[in-house]
Coordinates of N, CA and C in Angstrom, one line a residue:
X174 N 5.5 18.1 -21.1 CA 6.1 18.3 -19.8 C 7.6 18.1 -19.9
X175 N 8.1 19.0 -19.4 CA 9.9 18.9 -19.4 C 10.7 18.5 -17.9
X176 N 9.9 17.9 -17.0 CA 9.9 17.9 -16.0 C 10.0 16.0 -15.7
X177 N 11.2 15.6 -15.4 CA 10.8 14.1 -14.9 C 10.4 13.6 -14.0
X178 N 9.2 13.1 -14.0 CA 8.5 13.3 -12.5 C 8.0 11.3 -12.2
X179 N 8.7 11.4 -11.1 CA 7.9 9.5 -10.9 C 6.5 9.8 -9.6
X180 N 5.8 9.0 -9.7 CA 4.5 8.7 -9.0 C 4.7 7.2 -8.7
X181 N 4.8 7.4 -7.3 CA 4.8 5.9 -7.1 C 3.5 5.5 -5.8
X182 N 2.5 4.7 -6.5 CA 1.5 4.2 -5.5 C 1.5 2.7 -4.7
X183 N 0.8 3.1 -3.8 CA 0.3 2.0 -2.6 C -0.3 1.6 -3.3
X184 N -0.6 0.0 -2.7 CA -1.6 -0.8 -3.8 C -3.2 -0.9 -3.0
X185 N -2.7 -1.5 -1.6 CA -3.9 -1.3 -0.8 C -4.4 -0.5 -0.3
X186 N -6.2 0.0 -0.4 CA -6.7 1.8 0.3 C -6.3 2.3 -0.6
X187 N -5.5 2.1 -1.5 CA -5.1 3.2 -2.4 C -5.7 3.1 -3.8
X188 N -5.4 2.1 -4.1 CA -6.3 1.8 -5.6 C -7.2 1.0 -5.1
X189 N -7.2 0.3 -4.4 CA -8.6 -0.7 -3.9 C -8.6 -0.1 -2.5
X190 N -10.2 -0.4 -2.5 CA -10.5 -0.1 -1.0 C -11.1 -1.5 -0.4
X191 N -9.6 -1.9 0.1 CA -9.3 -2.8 0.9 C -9.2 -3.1 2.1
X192 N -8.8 -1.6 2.8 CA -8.7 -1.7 4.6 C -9.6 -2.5 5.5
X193 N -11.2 -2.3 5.4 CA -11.4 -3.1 6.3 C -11.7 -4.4 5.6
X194 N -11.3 -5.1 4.9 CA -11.5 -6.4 5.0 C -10.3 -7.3 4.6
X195 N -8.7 -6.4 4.8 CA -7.3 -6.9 5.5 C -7.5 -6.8 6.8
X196 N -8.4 -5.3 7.5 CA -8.1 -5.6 8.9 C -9.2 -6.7 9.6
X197 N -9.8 -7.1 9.0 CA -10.8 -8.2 9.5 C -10.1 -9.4 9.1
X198 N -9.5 -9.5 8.1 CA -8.6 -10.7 7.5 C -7.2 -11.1 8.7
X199 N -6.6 -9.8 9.3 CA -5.8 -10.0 10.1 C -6.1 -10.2 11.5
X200 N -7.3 -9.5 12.1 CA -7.7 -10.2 12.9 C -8.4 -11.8 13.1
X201 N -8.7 -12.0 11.9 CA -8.7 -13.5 12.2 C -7.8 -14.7 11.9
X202 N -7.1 -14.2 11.2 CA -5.8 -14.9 11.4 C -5.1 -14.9 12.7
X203 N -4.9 -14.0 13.1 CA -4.1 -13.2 14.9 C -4.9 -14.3 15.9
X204 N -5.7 -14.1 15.7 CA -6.6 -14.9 16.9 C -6.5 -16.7 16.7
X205 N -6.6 -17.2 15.3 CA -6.3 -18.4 14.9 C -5.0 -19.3 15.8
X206 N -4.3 -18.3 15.1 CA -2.9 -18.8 15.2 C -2.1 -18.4 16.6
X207 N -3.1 -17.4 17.6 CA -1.9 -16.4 18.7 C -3.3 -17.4 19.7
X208 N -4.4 -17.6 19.6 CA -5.1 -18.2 20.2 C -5.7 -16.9 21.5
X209 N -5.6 -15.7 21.1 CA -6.1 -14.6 21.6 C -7.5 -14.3 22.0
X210 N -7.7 -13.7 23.2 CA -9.0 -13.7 23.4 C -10.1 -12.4 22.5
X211 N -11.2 -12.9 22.6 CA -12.2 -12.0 22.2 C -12.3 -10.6 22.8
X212 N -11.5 -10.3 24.2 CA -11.6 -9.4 24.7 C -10.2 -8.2 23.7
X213 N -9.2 -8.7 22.6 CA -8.7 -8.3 22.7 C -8.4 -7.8 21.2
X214 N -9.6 -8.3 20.7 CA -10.1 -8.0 19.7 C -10.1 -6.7 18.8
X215 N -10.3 -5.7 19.9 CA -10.4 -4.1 19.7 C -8.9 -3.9 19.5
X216 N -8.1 -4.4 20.3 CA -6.7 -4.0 20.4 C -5.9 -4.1 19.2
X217 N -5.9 -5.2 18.5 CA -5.5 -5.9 17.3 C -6.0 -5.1 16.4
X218 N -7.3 -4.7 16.1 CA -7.6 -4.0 15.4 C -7.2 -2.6 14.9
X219 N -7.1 -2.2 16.3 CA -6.5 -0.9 16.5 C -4.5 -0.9 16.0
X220 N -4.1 -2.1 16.3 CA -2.9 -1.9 15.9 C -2.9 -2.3 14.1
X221 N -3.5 -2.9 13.6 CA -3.4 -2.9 12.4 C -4.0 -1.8 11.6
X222 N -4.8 -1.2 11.9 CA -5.0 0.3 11.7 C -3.8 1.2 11.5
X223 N -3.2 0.9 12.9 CA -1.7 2.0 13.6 C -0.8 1.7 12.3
X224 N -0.7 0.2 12.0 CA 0.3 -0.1 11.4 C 0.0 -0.4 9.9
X225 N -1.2 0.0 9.4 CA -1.3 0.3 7.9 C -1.0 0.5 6.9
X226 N -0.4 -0.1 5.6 CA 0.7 0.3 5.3 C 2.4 -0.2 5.2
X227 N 2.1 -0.7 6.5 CA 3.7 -1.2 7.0 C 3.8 -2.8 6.3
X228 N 4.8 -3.9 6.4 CA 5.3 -4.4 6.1 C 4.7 -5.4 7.2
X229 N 4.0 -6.5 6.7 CA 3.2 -7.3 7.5 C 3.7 -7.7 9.1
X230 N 5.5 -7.9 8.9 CA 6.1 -8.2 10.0 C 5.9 -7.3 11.0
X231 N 6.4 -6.3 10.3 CA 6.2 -5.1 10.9 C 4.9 -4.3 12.0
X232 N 4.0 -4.6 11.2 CA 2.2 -4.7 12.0 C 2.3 -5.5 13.2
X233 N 2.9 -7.2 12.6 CA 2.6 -8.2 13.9 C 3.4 -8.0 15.1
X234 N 4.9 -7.4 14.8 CA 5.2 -7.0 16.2 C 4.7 -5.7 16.6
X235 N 4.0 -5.2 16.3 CA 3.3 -4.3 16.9 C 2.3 -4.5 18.0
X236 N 1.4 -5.9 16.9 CA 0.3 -6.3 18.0 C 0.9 -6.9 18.7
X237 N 2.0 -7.7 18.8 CA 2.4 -8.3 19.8 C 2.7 -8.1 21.2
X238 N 3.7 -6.8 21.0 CA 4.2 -5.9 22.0 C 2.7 -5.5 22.9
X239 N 1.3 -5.3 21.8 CA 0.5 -4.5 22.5 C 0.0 -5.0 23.5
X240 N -0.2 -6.2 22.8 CA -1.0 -7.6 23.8 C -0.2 -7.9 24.8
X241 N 1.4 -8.1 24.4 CA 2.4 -8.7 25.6 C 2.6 -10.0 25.4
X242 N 2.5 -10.2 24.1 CA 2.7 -12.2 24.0 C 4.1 -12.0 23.0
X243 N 4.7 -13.1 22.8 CA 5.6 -13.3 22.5 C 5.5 -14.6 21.3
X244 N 6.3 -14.4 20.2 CA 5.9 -15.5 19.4 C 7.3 -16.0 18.7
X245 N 7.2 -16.9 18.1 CA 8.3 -17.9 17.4 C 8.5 -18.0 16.0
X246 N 9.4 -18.2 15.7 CA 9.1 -17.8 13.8 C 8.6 -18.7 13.1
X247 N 8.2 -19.6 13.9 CA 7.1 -20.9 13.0 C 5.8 -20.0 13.3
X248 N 5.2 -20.0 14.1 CA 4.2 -18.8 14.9 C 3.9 -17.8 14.0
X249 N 5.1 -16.8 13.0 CA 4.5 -15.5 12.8 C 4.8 -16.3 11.6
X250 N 5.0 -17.3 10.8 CA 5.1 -18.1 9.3 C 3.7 -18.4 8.9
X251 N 3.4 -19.0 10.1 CA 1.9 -20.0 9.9 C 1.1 -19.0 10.0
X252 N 1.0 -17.5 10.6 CA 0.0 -16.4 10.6 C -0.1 -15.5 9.2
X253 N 1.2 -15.5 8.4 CA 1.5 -14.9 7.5 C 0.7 -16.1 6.4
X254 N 1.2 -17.1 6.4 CA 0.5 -17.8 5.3 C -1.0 -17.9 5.8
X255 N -1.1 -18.0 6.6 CA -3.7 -17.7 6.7 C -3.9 -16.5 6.5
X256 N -3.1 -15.4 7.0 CA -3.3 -13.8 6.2 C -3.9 -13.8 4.7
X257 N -2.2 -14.7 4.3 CA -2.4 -14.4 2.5 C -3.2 -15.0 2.1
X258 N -3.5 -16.5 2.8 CA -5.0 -17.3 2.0 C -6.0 -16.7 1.9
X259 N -6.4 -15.7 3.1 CA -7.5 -15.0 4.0 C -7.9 -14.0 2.5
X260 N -6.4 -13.4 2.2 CA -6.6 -11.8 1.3 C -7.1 -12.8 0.2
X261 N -6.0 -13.7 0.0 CA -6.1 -14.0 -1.9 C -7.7 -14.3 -2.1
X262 N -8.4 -14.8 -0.9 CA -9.7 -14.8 -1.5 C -10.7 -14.1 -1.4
X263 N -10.5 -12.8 -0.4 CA -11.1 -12.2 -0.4 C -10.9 -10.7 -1.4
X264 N -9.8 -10.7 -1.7 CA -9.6 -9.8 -2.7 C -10.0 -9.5 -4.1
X265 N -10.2 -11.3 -4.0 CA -11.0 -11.4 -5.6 C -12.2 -10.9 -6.2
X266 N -12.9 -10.4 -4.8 CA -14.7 -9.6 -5.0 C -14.3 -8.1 -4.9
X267 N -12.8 -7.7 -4.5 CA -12.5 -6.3 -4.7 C -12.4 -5.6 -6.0
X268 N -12.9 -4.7 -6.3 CA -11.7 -4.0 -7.7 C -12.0 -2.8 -7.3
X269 N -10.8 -2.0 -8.2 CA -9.9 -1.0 -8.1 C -10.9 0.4 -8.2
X270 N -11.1 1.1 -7.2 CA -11.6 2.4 -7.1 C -11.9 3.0 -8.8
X271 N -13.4 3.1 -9.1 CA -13.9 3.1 -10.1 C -12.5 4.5 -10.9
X272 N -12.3 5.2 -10.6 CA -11.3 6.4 -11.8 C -10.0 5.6 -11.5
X273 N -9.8 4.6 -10.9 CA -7.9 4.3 -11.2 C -7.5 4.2 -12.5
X274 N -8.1 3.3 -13.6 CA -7.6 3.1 -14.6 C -7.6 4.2 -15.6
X275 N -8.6 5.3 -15.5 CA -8.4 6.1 -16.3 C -7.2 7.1 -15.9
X276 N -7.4 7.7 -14.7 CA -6.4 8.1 -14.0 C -5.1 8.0 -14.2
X277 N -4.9 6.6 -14.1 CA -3.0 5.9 -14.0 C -3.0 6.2 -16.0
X278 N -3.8 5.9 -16.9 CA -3.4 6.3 -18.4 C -3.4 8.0 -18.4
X279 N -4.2 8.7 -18.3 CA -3.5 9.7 -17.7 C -2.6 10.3 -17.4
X280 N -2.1 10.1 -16.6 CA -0.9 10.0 -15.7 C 0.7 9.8 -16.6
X281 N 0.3 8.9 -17.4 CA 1.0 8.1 -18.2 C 1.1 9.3 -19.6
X282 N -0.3 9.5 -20.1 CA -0.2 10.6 -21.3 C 0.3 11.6 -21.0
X283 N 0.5 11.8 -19.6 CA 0.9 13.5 -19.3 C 2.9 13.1 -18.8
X284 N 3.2 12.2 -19.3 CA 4.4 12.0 -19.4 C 4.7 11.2 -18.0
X285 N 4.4 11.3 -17.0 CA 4.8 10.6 -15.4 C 4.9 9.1 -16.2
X286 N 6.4 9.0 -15.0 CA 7.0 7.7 -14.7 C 6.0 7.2 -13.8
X287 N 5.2 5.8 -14.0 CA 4.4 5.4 -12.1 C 5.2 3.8 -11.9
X288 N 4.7 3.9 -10.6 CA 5.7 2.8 -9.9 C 4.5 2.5 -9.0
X289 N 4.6 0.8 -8.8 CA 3.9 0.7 -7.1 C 4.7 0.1 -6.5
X290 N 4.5 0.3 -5.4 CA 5.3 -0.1 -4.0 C 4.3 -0.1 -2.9
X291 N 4.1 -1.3 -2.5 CA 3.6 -1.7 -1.3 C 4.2 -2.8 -0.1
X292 N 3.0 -2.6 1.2 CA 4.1 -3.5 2.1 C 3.9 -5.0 1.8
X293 N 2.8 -5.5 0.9 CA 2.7 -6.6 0.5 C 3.6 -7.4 0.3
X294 N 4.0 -8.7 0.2 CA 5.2 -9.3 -0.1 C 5.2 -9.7 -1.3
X295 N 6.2 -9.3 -1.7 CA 6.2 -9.1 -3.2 C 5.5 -10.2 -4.4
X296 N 6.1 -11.5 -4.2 CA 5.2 -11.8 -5.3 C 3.8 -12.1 -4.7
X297 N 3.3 -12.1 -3.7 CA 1.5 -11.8 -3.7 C 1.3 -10.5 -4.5
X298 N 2.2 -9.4 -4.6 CA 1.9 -8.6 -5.1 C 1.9 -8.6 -6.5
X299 N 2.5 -8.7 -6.9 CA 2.8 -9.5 -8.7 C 2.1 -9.8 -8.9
X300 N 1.7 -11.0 -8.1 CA 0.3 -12.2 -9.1 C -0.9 -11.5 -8.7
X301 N -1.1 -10.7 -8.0 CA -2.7 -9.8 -7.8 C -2.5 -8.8 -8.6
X302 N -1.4 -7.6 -8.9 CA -1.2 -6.9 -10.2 C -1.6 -7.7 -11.3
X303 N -0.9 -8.7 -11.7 CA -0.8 -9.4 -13.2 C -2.4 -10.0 -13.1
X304 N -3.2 -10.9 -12.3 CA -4.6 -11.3 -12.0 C -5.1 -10.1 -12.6
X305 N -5.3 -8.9 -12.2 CA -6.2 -7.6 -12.4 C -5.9 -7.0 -13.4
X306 N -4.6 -7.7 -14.0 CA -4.0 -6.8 -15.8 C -3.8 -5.4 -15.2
X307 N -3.3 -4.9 -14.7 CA -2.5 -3.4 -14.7 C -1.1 -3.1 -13.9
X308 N -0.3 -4.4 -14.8 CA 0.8 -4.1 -14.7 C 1.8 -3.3 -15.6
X309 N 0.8 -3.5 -17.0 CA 1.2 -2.5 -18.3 C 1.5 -0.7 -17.7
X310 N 0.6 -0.6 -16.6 CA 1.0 1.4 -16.0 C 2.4 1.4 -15.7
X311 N 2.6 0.2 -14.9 CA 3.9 0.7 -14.3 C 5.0 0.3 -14.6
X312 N 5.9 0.7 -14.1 CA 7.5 0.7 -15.0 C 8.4 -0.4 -14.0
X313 N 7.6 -0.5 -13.2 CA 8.1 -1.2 -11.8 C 7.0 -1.5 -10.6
X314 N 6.9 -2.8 -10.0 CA 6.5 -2.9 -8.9 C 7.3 -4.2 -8.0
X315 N 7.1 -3.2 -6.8 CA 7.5 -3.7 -5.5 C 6.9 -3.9 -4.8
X316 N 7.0 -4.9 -3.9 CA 6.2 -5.4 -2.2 C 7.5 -5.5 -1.3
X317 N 7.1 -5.3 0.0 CA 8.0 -5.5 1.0 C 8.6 -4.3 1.2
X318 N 9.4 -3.8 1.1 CA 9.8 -2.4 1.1 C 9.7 -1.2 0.6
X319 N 8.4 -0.8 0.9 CA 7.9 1.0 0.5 C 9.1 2.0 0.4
X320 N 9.6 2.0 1.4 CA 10.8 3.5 2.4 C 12.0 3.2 1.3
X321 N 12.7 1.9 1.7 CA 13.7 1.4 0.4 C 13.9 1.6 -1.0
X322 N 12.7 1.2 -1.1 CA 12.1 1.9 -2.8 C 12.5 3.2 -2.9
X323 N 11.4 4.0 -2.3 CA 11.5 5.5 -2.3 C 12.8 5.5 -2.5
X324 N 13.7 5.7 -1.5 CA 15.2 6.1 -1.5 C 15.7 5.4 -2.5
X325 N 16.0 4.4 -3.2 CA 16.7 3.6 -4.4 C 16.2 4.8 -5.5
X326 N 14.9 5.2 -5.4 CA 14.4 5.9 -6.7 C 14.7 7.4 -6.8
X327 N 14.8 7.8 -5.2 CA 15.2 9.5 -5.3 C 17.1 9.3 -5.8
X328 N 17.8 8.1 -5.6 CA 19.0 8.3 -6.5 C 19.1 8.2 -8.1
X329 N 17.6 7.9 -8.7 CA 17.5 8.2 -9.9 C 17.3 9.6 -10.4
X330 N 17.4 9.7 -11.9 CA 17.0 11.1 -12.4 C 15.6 11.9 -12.4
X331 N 15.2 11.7 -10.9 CA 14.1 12.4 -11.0 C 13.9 14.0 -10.1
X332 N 13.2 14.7 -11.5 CA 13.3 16.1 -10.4 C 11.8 16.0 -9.3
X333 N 11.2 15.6 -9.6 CA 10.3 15.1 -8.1 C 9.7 14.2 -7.9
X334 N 9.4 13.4 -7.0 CA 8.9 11.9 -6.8 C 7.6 12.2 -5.8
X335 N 6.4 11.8 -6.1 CA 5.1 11.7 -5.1 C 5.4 9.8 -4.6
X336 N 4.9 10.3 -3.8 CA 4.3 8.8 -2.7 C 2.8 8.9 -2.6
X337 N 1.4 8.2 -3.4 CA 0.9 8.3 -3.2 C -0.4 6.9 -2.4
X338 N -0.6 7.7 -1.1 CA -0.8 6.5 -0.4 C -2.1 6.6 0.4
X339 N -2.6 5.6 1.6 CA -3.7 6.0 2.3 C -3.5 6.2 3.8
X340 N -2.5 5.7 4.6 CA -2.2 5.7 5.8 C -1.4 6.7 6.3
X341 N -1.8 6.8 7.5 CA -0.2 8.0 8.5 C 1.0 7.5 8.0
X342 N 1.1 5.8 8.4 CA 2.3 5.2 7.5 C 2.9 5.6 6.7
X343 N 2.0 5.8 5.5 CA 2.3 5.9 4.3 C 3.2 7.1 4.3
X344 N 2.4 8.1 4.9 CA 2.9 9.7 5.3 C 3.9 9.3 5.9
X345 N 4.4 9.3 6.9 CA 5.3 8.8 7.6 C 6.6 8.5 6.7
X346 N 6.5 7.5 5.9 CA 7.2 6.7 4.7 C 7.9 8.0 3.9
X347 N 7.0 8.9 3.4 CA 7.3 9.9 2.7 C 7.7 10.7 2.8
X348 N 7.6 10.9 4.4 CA 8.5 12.0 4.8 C 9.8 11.6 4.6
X349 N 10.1 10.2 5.9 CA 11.5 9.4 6.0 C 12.4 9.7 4.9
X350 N 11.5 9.5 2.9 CA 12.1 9.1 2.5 C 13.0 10.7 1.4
X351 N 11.8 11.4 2.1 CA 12.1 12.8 1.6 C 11.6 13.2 0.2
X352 N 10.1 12.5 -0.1 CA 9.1 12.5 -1.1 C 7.9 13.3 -0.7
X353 N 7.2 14.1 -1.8 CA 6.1 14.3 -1.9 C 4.9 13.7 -1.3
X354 N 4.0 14.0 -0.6 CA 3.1 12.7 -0.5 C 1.6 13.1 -0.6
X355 N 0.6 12.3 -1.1 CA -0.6 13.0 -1.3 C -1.9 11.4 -0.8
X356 N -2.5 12.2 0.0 CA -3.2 10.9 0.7 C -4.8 10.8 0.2
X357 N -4.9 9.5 -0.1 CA -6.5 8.7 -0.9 C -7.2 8.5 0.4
X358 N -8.2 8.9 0.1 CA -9.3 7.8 1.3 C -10.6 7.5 0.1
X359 N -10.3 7.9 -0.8 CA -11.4 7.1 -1.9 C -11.4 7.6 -3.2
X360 N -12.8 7.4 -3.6 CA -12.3 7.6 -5.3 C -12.9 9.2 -6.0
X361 N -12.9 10.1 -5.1 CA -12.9 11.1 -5.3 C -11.5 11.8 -5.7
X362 N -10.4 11.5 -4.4 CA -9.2 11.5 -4.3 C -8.3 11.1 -5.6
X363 N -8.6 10.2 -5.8 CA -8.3 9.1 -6.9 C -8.1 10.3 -8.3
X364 N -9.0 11.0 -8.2 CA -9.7 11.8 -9.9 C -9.4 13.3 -9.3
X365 N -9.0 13.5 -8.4 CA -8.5 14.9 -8.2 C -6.7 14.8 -8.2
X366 N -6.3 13.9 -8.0 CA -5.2 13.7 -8.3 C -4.4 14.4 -9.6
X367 N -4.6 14.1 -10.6 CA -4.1 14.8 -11.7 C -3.8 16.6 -11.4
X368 N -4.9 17.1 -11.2 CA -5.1 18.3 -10.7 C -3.8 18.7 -9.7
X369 N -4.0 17.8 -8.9 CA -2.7 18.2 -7.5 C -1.4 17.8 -7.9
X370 N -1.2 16.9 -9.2 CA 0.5 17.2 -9.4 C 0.4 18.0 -9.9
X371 N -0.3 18.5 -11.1 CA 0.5 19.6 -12.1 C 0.2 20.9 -11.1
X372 N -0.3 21.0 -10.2 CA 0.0 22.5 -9.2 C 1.3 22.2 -8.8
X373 N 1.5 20.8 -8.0 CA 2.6 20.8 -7.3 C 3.7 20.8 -7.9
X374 N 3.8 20.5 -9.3 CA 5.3 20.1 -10.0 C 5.3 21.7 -10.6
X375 N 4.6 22.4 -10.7 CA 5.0 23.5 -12.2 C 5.0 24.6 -10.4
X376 N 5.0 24.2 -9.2 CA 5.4 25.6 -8.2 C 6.7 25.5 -8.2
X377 N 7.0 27.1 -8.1 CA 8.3 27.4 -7.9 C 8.4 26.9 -6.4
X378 N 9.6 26.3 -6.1 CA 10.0 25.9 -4.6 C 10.9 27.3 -4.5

């Protein structure tokens, strides 16, 4: 391939199928710590859905605004740290959508640069990559800033860049950032992948 091409993945819903048991992880933390009723349960849920993808702060003022409560930065500290206790141990019975690893070596033989970037904060993100050993795929990983990434990397020498992710967000992200984007909802996705760059990279634009 004569073509430099980066792939940069979401970590969560994307390689692991994670979503509903961060969104059950965040709703119990929200409710812990915001002291929220049961009636509003649906709502929370619904915003961490909306906001999937996004950068944890980012999700909580969402729910916040939705509900109409207001909070303090001791408030959204002490909710961020029962989140991450919530994930770090729940994520331990997760692993990674049965074709990722063959996939990402793949990926790798057929010459692509890969990268991850998620809204995680970064070193949870590190020590859950390095925990699960597949940090060796990528050339780089980030937490906290998806969108920022993208753009730092489209000023590298690449002639095309995918974003590949699971959320509107994510889409969203890819547009902003003026990347390719191709969306997982499981591990079918995952193994069709290969297929869908080399169509998309060898089309004439």
């Amino acid at each position: 391939m004569n073509k430099k091409v980066a792939i940069v993945f979401d970590f969560d819903g994307t390689l692991i199928n994670s979503r509903s048991i961060k969104n059950k992880n965040y709703q119990v933390a929200f409710e812990i710590v915001f002291k929220s009723k049961k009636s509003s349960r649906s709502k929370i849920i619904k915003s961490s859905n909306r906001t999937s993808g996004a950068n944890r702060f980012i999700q909580l003022e969402d729910t916040l605004n939705t509900l109409g409560l207001k909070a303090t930065e001791e408030q959204k500290q002490k909710w961020s740290t029962l989140y991450s206790k919530l994930n770090r141990k729940s994520l331990r019975s997760i692993r990674e959508f049965p074709s990722v690893r063959r996939v990402l070596r793949q990926l790798i033989q057929s010459g692509y640069d890969l990268f991850l970037a998620s809204g995680i904060l970064d070193k949870e993100l590190n020590e859950e990559i390095k925990r699960r050993k597949i940090a060796h795929f990528f050339k780089e990983i980030r937490g906290g800033d998806k969108l920022g990434f993208l753009k730092n990397l489209r000023n590298m020498n690449y002639t095309k860049i995918f974003f590949i992710g699971d959320s509107i967000y994510d889409e969203k992200v890819a547009k902003e950032a003026s990347v390719e984007f191709y969306m997982v909802s499981d591990d079918k996705d995952i193994r069709c992948l290969p297929v869908f760059l080399k169509k998309r990279i060898f089309t004439k634009n």
